[in-house]
Structures are given as structure tokens and as C-alpha cells.
Short mmCIF file of C-alpha atoms and ligand atoms in Angstrom, two decimals:
data_model
loop_
_atom_site.label_atom_id
_atom_site.label_comp_id
_atom_site.label_asym_id
_atom_site.label_seq_id
_atom_site.Cartn_x
_atom_site.Cartn_y
_atom_site.Cartn_z
CA MET A 1 8.16 22.35 -4.47
CA ASN A 2 4.52 23.31 -4.33
CA TYR A 3 1.80 20.67 -5.48
CA THR A 4 -1.73 21.57 -6.39
CA TYR A 5 -3.21 18.07 -5.90
CA LEU A 6 -0.89 16.67 -3.33
CA ILE A 7 0.03 17.41 0.06
CA VAL A 8 3.75 16.12 0.64
CA GLU A 9 5.05 15.74 4.22
CA PRO A 10 8.42 14.69 4.44
CA HIS A 11 9.61 12.88 7.53
CA VAL A 12 6.46 12.70 9.61
CA LEU A 13 7.95 9.82 11.56
CA PRO A 14 11.76 9.14 11.25
CA GLY A 15 12.53 7.65 7.83
CA VAL A 16 8.84 8.06 6.74
CA SER A 17 7.51 10.37 4.30
CA LEU A 18 3.62 11.08 3.62
CA VAL A 19 1.97 11.85 0.26
CA ARG A 20 -1.65 12.72 0.50
CA LEU A 21 -3.66 12.80 -2.45
CA ASN A 22 -5.52 16.14 -2.41
CA ARG A 23 -8.40 16.51 -4.82
CA PRO A 24 -11.48 15.90 -2.23
CA LYS A 25 -14.06 17.58 -4.18
CA GLU A 26 -13.69 14.87 -6.83
CA LEU A 27 -12.65 12.15 -4.54
CA ASN A 28 -9.22 12.37 -5.49
CA ALA A 29 -10.01 11.32 -9.16
CA LEU A 30 -6.63 10.75 -10.70
CA CYS A 31 -6.31 13.63 -13.24
CA LEU A 32 -3.31 13.87 -15.58
CA GLU A 33 -2.02 16.66 -13.62
CA LEU A 34 -2.21 14.92 -10.31
CA MET A 35 -0.60 11.83 -11.75
CA ASP A 36 2.42 14.26 -12.91
CA GLU A 37 2.74 15.51 -9.44
CA LEU A 38 2.55 12.13 -7.83
CA VAL A 39 5.39 10.96 -10.03
CA LEU A 40 7.42 13.92 -9.40
CA ALA A 41 6.77 13.71 -5.44
CA ILE A 42 7.65 10.13 -5.30
CA LYS A 43 10.63 10.40 -7.52
CA SER A 44 11.90 12.83 -5.20
CA LEU A 45 11.19 11.21 -1.96
CA ASP A 46 12.79 8.06 -3.65
CA GLN A 47 16.23 9.83 -4.09
CA ASP A 48 15.80 11.65 -0.50
CA GLU A 49 18.23 9.72 1.80
CA ALA A 50 16.35 10.63 4.95
CA THR A 51 13.27 8.88 3.29
CA ARG A 52 13.10 5.15 3.76
CA CYS A 53 9.69 4.39 3.08
CA ILE A 54 6.79 6.17 1.59
CA VAL A 55 3.20 6.34 2.62
CA ILE A 56 0.22 7.27 0.11
CA THR A 57 -2.93 8.12 1.43
CA GLY A 58 -6.01 10.00 0.39
CA ASN A 59 -8.72 11.22 2.80
CA GLU A 60 -11.44 9.35 4.95
CA LYS A 61 -13.84 9.28 2.35
CA ALA A 62 -11.46 8.56 -0.81
CA PHE A 63 -8.10 7.20 -1.19
CA ALA A 64 -8.85 7.59 -5.13
CA ALA A 65 -12.17 6.96 -7.16
CA GLY A 66 -10.10 6.08 -10.13
CA ALA A 67 -8.73 7.79 -13.24
CA ASP A 68 -10.71 11.31 -14.05
CA ILE A 69 -13.38 10.06 -16.12
CA LYS A 70 -14.56 13.44 -17.27
CA GLN A 71 -10.99 14.17 -18.44
CA MET A 72 -10.62 10.69 -20.30
CA SER A 73 -13.95 10.47 -21.79
CA THR A 74 -13.17 12.81 -24.72
CA LYS A 75 -9.76 11.08 -25.61
CA SER A 76 -8.97 9.64 -28.77
CA PRO A 77 -6.52 6.42 -28.76
CA ILE A 78 -3.85 8.89 -30.38
CA ASP A 79 -4.45 11.28 -27.37
CA MET A 80 -4.09 8.41 -25.09
CA LEU A 81 -0.87 7.56 -26.89
CA LYS A 82 0.31 10.86 -27.05
CA ILE A 83 -0.18 11.45 -23.19
CA ASP A 84 1.64 8.19 -22.51
CA GLN A 85 0.37 7.72 -18.93
CA PHE A 86 1.75 4.23 -18.80
CA THR A 87 5.40 5.58 -18.71
CA LYS A 88 4.05 7.62 -15.61
CA TRP A 89 2.63 4.48 -13.92
CA ASP A 90 5.86 2.52 -14.43
CA GLN A 91 8.03 5.42 -12.95
CA ILE A 92 5.81 4.72 -9.57
CA ARG A 93 6.47 0.98 -9.80
CA LYS A 94 10.19 1.42 -10.07
CA THR A 95 10.31 3.30 -7.09
CA ARG A 96 13.01 1.54 -4.79
CA LYS A 97 11.86 2.42 -1.65
CA PRO A 98 8.88 0.69 -0.05
CA LEU A 99 5.48 1.98 -0.61
CA ILE A 100 2.54 1.67 1.68
CA ALA A 101 -0.95 2.64 0.70
CA ALA A 102 -3.10 4.08 3.66
CA VAL A 103 -6.87 3.41 1.92
CA SER A 104 -10.02 4.72 3.47
CA GLY A 105 -13.31 4.89 1.50
CA PHE A 106 -13.10 4.43 -2.19
CA ALA A 107 -10.10 2.86 -3.96
CA LEU A 108 -11.67 2.31 -7.50
CA GLY A 109 -10.42 1.70 -10.77
CA GLY A 110 -6.94 3.51 -11.19
CA GLY A 111 -7.24 4.01 -7.35
CA CYS A 112 -7.48 0.48 -6.72
CA GLU A 113 -4.48 -0.11 -8.85
CA LEU A 114 -2.45 2.60 -7.37
CA ALA A 115 -3.15 1.00 -4.03
CA MET A 116 -2.09 -2.57 -5.72
CA LEU A 117 1.00 -0.89 -6.96
CA CYS A 118 2.23 -0.22 -3.25
CA ASP A 119 4.21 -2.84 -1.52
CA MET A 120 1.36 -3.19 1.29
CA ILE A 121 -2.09 -1.81 1.98
CA ILE A 122 -3.41 -0.74 5.25
CA ALA A 123 -7.18 -0.18 5.02
CA SER A 124 -9.91 1.45 7.34
CA GLU A 125 -13.09 -0.32 8.15
CA SER A 126 -14.84 1.64 5.48
CA ALA A 127 -12.53 1.16 2.73
CA GLN A 128 -13.81 -0.18 -0.73
CA PHE A 129 -12.00 -1.80 -3.48
CA GLY A 130 -13.16 -2.28 -6.96
CA GLN A 131 -12.27 -2.16 -10.77
CA PRO A 132 -15.45 -0.78 -11.98
CA GLU A 133 -14.15 0.41 -15.43
CA ILE A 134 -16.50 -2.38 -17.00
CA LYS A 135 -19.32 -0.25 -16.05
CA LEU A 136 -17.91 2.27 -18.28
CA GLY A 137 -17.60 0.48 -21.31
CA VAL A 138 -14.10 -0.19 -20.92
CA MET A 139 -11.59 -2.39 -18.72
CA PRO A 140 -8.71 -1.64 -16.03
CA GLY A 141 -5.69 -0.55 -17.92
CA ALA A 142 -3.00 -0.03 -15.31
CA GLY A 143 -2.50 -3.53 -13.65
CA GLY A 144 -6.29 -4.15 -12.37
CA THR A 145 -6.45 -7.49 -14.39
CA GLN A 146 -2.82 -8.76 -13.43
CA ARG A 147 -2.10 -7.55 -10.27
CA LEU A 148 -5.53 -8.20 -8.84
CA THR A 149 -5.69 -11.68 -10.08
CA ARG A 150 -2.16 -12.22 -8.83
CA ALA A 151 -3.52 -10.83 -5.35
CA VAL A 152 -6.90 -12.55 -5.05
CA GLY A 153 -7.01 -15.28 -7.66
CA LYS A 154 -9.01 -15.73 -10.67
CA ALA A 155 -12.50 -16.35 -9.16
CA VAL A 156 -12.64 -12.81 -7.35
CA ALA A 157 -10.91 -10.94 -9.81
CA MET A 158 -13.01 -12.17 -12.68
CA GLU A 159 -16.03 -11.22 -10.40
CA MET A 160 -14.67 -7.68 -9.69
CA VAL A 161 -13.42 -6.82 -12.99
CA LEU A 162 -16.73 -8.63 -14.96
CA THR A 163 -19.15 -7.11 -12.77
CA GLY A 164 -17.46 -4.20 -11.21
CA ARG A 165 -18.46 -5.28 -7.60
CA PHE A 166 -16.57 -3.84 -4.96
CA LEU A 167 -14.97 -5.54 -2.02
CA SER A 168 -15.22 -4.28 1.57
CA ALA A 169 -11.92 -3.84 3.52
CA ARG A 170 -12.93 -7.35 5.40
CA GLU A 171 -13.44 -9.19 2.15
CA ALA A 172 -10.29 -7.69 0.73
CA LEU A 173 -8.38 -8.70 3.86
CA SER A 174 -9.83 -12.47 3.48
CA VAL A 175 -8.83 -12.69 -0.15
CA GLY A 176 -5.10 -11.48 0.39
CA LEU A 177 -5.60 -8.02 -1.27
CA ILE A 178 -4.52 -6.03 1.63
CA ASN A 179 -2.38 -6.52 4.98
CA ARG A 180 -4.68 -4.96 7.78
CA VAL A 181 -8.13 -3.55 8.47
CA VAL A 182 -8.48 -1.00 11.30
CA PRO A 183 -10.91 1.28 12.50
CA VAL A 184 -11.37 4.64 10.54
CA GLU A 185 -9.62 6.76 13.01
CA LEU A 186 -6.41 4.70 13.04
CA TYR A 187 -5.89 3.64 9.34
CA LEU A 188 -3.38 6.47 8.63
CA GLN A 189 -1.40 5.88 12.12
CA GLU A 190 -1.13 2.23 11.62
CA ALA A 191 0.32 2.82 8.19
CA LEU A 192 2.82 5.35 9.46
CA GLN A 193 3.68 3.02 12.15
CA MET A 194 3.96 0.20 9.51
CA GLY A 195 6.28 2.91 7.86
CA ALA A 196 8.43 3.40 10.66
CA LYS A 197 8.96 -0.23 11.25
CA VAL A 198 9.99 -0.67 7.62
CA ALA A 199 12.40 2.51 7.77
CA SER A 200 13.97 1.15 10.87
CA GLN A 201 15.45 -1.41 8.66
CA ALA A 202 18.69 -1.20 6.67
CA PRO A 203 17.75 0.63 3.47
CA LEU A 204 20.05 -1.58 0.96
CA ALA A 205 18.51 -4.90 2.42
CA LEU A 206 15.04 -3.23 1.90
CA GLN A 207 15.58 -2.23 -1.71
CA LEU A 208 16.84 -5.92 -2.64
CA ALA A 209 14.44 -7.59 -0.75
CA LYS A 210 11.69 -5.57 -2.39
CA GLU A 211 13.01 -6.08 -5.49
CA ALA A 212 13.31 -9.95 -4.97
CA VAL A 213 9.73 -10.32 -3.73
CA LEU A 214 8.36 -8.21 -6.94
CA LYS A 215 10.51 -10.64 -9.06
CA ALA A 216 8.30 -13.46 -7.75
CA PHE A 217 5.39 -12.20 -9.98
CA ASP A 218 7.30 -12.45 -13.33
CA THR A 219 9.58 -15.23 -13.43
CA SER A 220 9.98 -19.04 -12.68
CA LEU A 221 10.88 -20.32 -9.22
CA GLU A 222 14.26 -21.31 -10.46
CA GLU A 223 15.22 -17.90 -11.89
CA GLY A 224 13.55 -16.28 -8.74
CA LEU A 225 15.67 -18.04 -6.32
CA LEU A 226 18.86 -17.25 -8.35
CA PHE A 227 17.89 -13.67 -8.33
CA GLU A 228 17.34 -13.86 -4.44
CA ARG A 229 20.42 -15.74 -3.61
CA LYS A 230 22.47 -12.85 -5.74
CA ASN A 231 20.64 -10.05 -3.88
CA PHE A 232 21.34 -11.93 -0.57
CA TYR A 233 25.15 -12.32 -1.32
CA LEU A 234 25.35 -8.77 -2.56
CA LEU A 235 24.07 -7.40 0.90
CA PHE A 236 27.10 -9.07 2.58
CA ALA A 237 29.11 -6.28 0.96
CA THR A 238 27.32 -3.76 3.10
CA ASP A 239 28.09 -1.99 6.17
CA ASP A 240 24.73 -2.42 7.63
CA GLN A 241 25.24 -6.12 7.53
CA LYS A 242 28.02 -6.12 9.47
CA GLU A 243 26.30 -3.50 11.74
CA GLY A 244 23.00 -5.60 12.02
CA MET A 245 25.00 -8.93 12.95
CA ASN A 246 27.36 -7.26 15.04
CA ALA A 247 24.39 -5.59 17.02
CA PHE A 248 22.61 -8.90 17.37
CA THR A 249 25.86 -10.50 19.11
CA GLU A 250 26.19 -7.37 21.20
CA LYS A 251 22.61 -7.32 22.14
CA ARG A 252 21.77 -3.95 21.16
CA SER A 253 19.93 -2.14 18.63
CA PRO A 254 21.45 -1.80 14.96
CA ASN A 255 22.34 1.61 13.65
CA PHE A 256 22.02 1.44 10.16
CA LYS A 257 23.30 4.07 7.78
CA GLY A 258 22.48 3.04 4.57
CA ASN A 259 26.11 1.98 3.23
N1 DAK B 301 -13.48 10.74 -12.16
C1 DAK B 301 -14.03 11.96 -12.13
N2 DAK B 301 -14.79 12.91 -11.30
C2 DAK B 301 -15.15 11.68 -10.38
C3 DAK B 301 -14.68 10.49 -10.32
C4 DAK B 301 -13.83 9.78 -11.15
N3 DAK B 301 -13.30 8.51 -11.25
N4 DAK B 301 -15.25 9.75 -9.15
C5 DAK B 301 -15.98 10.89 -8.68
N5 DAK B 301 -15.95 11.75 -9.33
C6 DAK B 301 -16.66 13.07 -8.90
C7 DAK B 301 -18.20 13.27 -9.17
O1 DAK B 301 -18.37 13.41 -10.70
C8 DAK B 301 -18.63 14.09 -8.33
O2 DAK B 301 -18.34 15.63 -8.72
P1 DAK B 301 -19.40 16.54 -9.13
O3 DAK B 301 -20.59 16.17 -9.66
O4 DAK B 301 -20.02 16.99 -7.58
O5 DAK B 301 -18.93 17.85 -9.66
C9 DAK B 301 -17.94 13.90 -7.16
O6 DAK B 301 -16.56 13.44 -7.57
C10 DAK B 301 -18.33 13.08 -6.12
O7 DAK B 301 -18.85 12.10 -6.54
P2 DAK B 301 -20.26 11.37 -6.33
O8 DAK B 301 -21.40 12.65 -6.22
O9 DAK B 301 -20.52 10.63 -7.65
O10 DAK B 301 -20.03 10.87 -4.95
P3 DAK B 301 -20.84 9.49 -4.40
O11 DAK B 301 -20.47 9.38 -3.10
O12 DAK B 301 -22.48 9.69 -4.75
O13 DAK B 301 -20.53 8.32 -5.29
C11 DAK B 301 -18.42 6.94 -6.13
C12 DAK B 301 -18.94 7.93 -5.07
C13 DAK B 301 -17.04 6.93 -6.23
C14 DAK B 301 -19.30 5.46 -5.92
C15 DAK B 301 -18.76 7.72 -7.60
O14 DAK B 301 -18.16 8.81 -7.81
C16 DAK B 301 -18.28 6.75 -8.71
O15 DAK B 301 -18.94 5.82 -9.18
N6 DAK B 301 -17.08 7.29 -9.24
C17 DAK B 301 -16.60 6.49 -10.29
C18 DAK B 301 -15.72 5.35 -9.93
C19 DAK B 301 -15.05 4.85 -11.24
O16 DAK B 301 -15.97 4.27 -12.18
N7 DAK B 301 -13.72 4.72 -11.17
C20 DAK B 301 -13.10 4.12 -12.29
C21 DAK B 301 -12.65 5.18 -13.47
S1 DAK B 301 -11.78 4.49 -14.85
C22 DAK B 301 -4.62 4.42 -17.18
C23 DAK B 301 -4.47 4.41 -15.97
C24 DAK B 301 -5.69 4.03 -15.20
C25 DAK B 301 -6.72 4.27 -15.71
C26 DAK B 301 -6.92 4.13 -17.11
C27 DAK B 301 -5.99 4.55 -17.75
N8 DAK B 301 -3.58 4.55 -18.11
C28 DAK B 301 -2.17 4.34 -17.48
C29 DAK B 301 -3.47 4.96 -19.27
C30 DAK B 301 -8.03 4.05 -14.68
C31 DAK B 301 -9.20 4.30 -15.29
C32 DAK B 301 -10.34 4.24 -14.18
O17 DAK B 301 -10.05 4.50 -13.03
#
């Protein structure tokens, strides 16, 4: 598949595929066409057996500066309803494989929301995270009030959402929004290495573990523990559970096959 707004590099490392947002002149603003391509690319990698982890990145200057304001500015509520962007965002949210965002430069509005929709975020020292929609007379619409608040707590989320203030990478790390900050020249490599570490684990265990962690966001502790337990039991039906435990006993590296 040829993409206009993405560069997709399958299997850049064993089990790791890379999706680069590629609309550099517009700071990777997430126009509708880019979002369509992103949904397609992620869906096809999610179905690709040789991909066990997906890394999403932009470029040094911008991960993504948000939804395309120029494209959005003339839309009516009915246009928005018909375009139904939420379904696309939901499709990305339902990706079974782990998603890692490698962020440098601006991650604003929908860009910050896209990074937060990923399971982990590796940032360069120049990364800036923000929800500046308030300055446009609107508010976040793709998780910026919900995922952000769950990640950083009410005080920081309110400040970001109500004033539009950006967080530096260091601040984002200190409030728990991201996993790691590294020098600019290393952020992608670091994210890919993290991806490779993830990809070396048993795929079904990854899928069920991701599901269980995400469950913690929308359930009670009691229900979450029950969900976790069922996923845990289920993994004992996999070949990879036998392989992982046998490999430990035999003092060798496991060879996970995804069954
Ligand atoms: N949209 C369109 N174009 C953008 C853009 C954006 N979000 N951000 C930057 N650009 C374009 C600029 O217009 C400029 O294009 P030209 O004028 O050269 O043609 C080019 O990228 C370079 O930008 P600047 O010249 O402004 O560069 P600077 O370094 O001076 O400033 C900046 C960088 C990131 C601080 C600035 O560009 C900026 O403030 N950008 C807007 C950031 C922002 O407000 N982002 C939030 C957008 S609202 C939804 C899902 C999600 C959303 C909504 C709905 N549904 C599921 C329904 C999300 C909404 C948003 O993200």
C-alpha cells in the first residue's frame, strides 16, 4: 500500500514495525486523509503476524501539532457527525498489539491525544505536550480531558486544558505522562529498542496483559481483578506459557511462537 501522509516501515527490528507521520510542512497536523491512512496502516500491522509491536513517530520538530485546524475550521456539527472521526480514533484504540509513541517536538491537541492513546511514550528532550484547544475556542475531543487526567491528575490536567500551557518533556516525565526522556538523536532508537524488548515476549500474553492494564481505566478494582484473573488463566492454555516456563527451567531463552 502506498501512503501519501505516512511512511510505514514493517519489521525495522525483529517484531517491530514503524509508522512515521509524514506531513512535515504542516507539522504533521492530523488531516482527515492522514487519519484515514493511519487507521489503515495500524489495522494492517495489527493483523500482521510478524509485527508484535508498533512504534508511531513523527519527526524531530513535530510528532503532530494537532488536528488540521484549517480543515476543521469551516465544519458544521453535522459535517463532524457525518465524518465520524471518533470511529477512526476508536479503531486505533482497539489495536491489540502494543503501541509505542516516539515523540519529539510538538505533541499538541490531537497529537498529544494520539500519543496518549499509545501504550507507552518515549520522548526527546525537545518534546512538548499540550492541549491548546481552549485557545481556539474549543476543548479536547479525542481523550484529552480523560486520558490526560487519568495520567497526570486533576491539577495538571486542568491547567493544561484550561490555559493551554505546554509541558516540557521533563515535566511530562515528572507527572507520569511519559515513560522516558532521551536526547533528541536517541528518541527513535530508544523507542524501537523498547519495541524490540516488548516484541520478544509472547504475543498472546502481550495482548491479554495490555487489555488488562487498559481495563483498569474503566472498571472497579473488584471487576478489574476478576478480568485480570481470567486473562491469566487463559494464558495457561497457550503453547507459549509452556515454552516460557520450560525455557526458564532449562536455563535458555524462550522461543515464543504466538500460539
Ligand atoms: N493544523 C493545521 N496547520 C497547522 C497546525 C494545525 N494544528 N499546526 C501547524 N500548522 C501549520 C501552520 O499553519 C504552518 O503552515 P503555513 O502557515 O506555513 O502554511 C506550519 O504548520 C508551521 O507552523 P508554524 O509556522 O505555526 O510553526 P511555529 O513553529 O511558529 O509554531 C506551533 C508551531 C505548533 C506552536 C503552532 O503551529 C501552533 O500553535 N499550531 C497549532 C497547535 C494547536 O492548536 N493544536 C490543536 C489543534 S485542535 C477529534 C479528534 C481530535 C481533535 C478534534 C476532533 N475528533 C475525533 C472529532 C483535535 C483537535 C486539535 O488538535
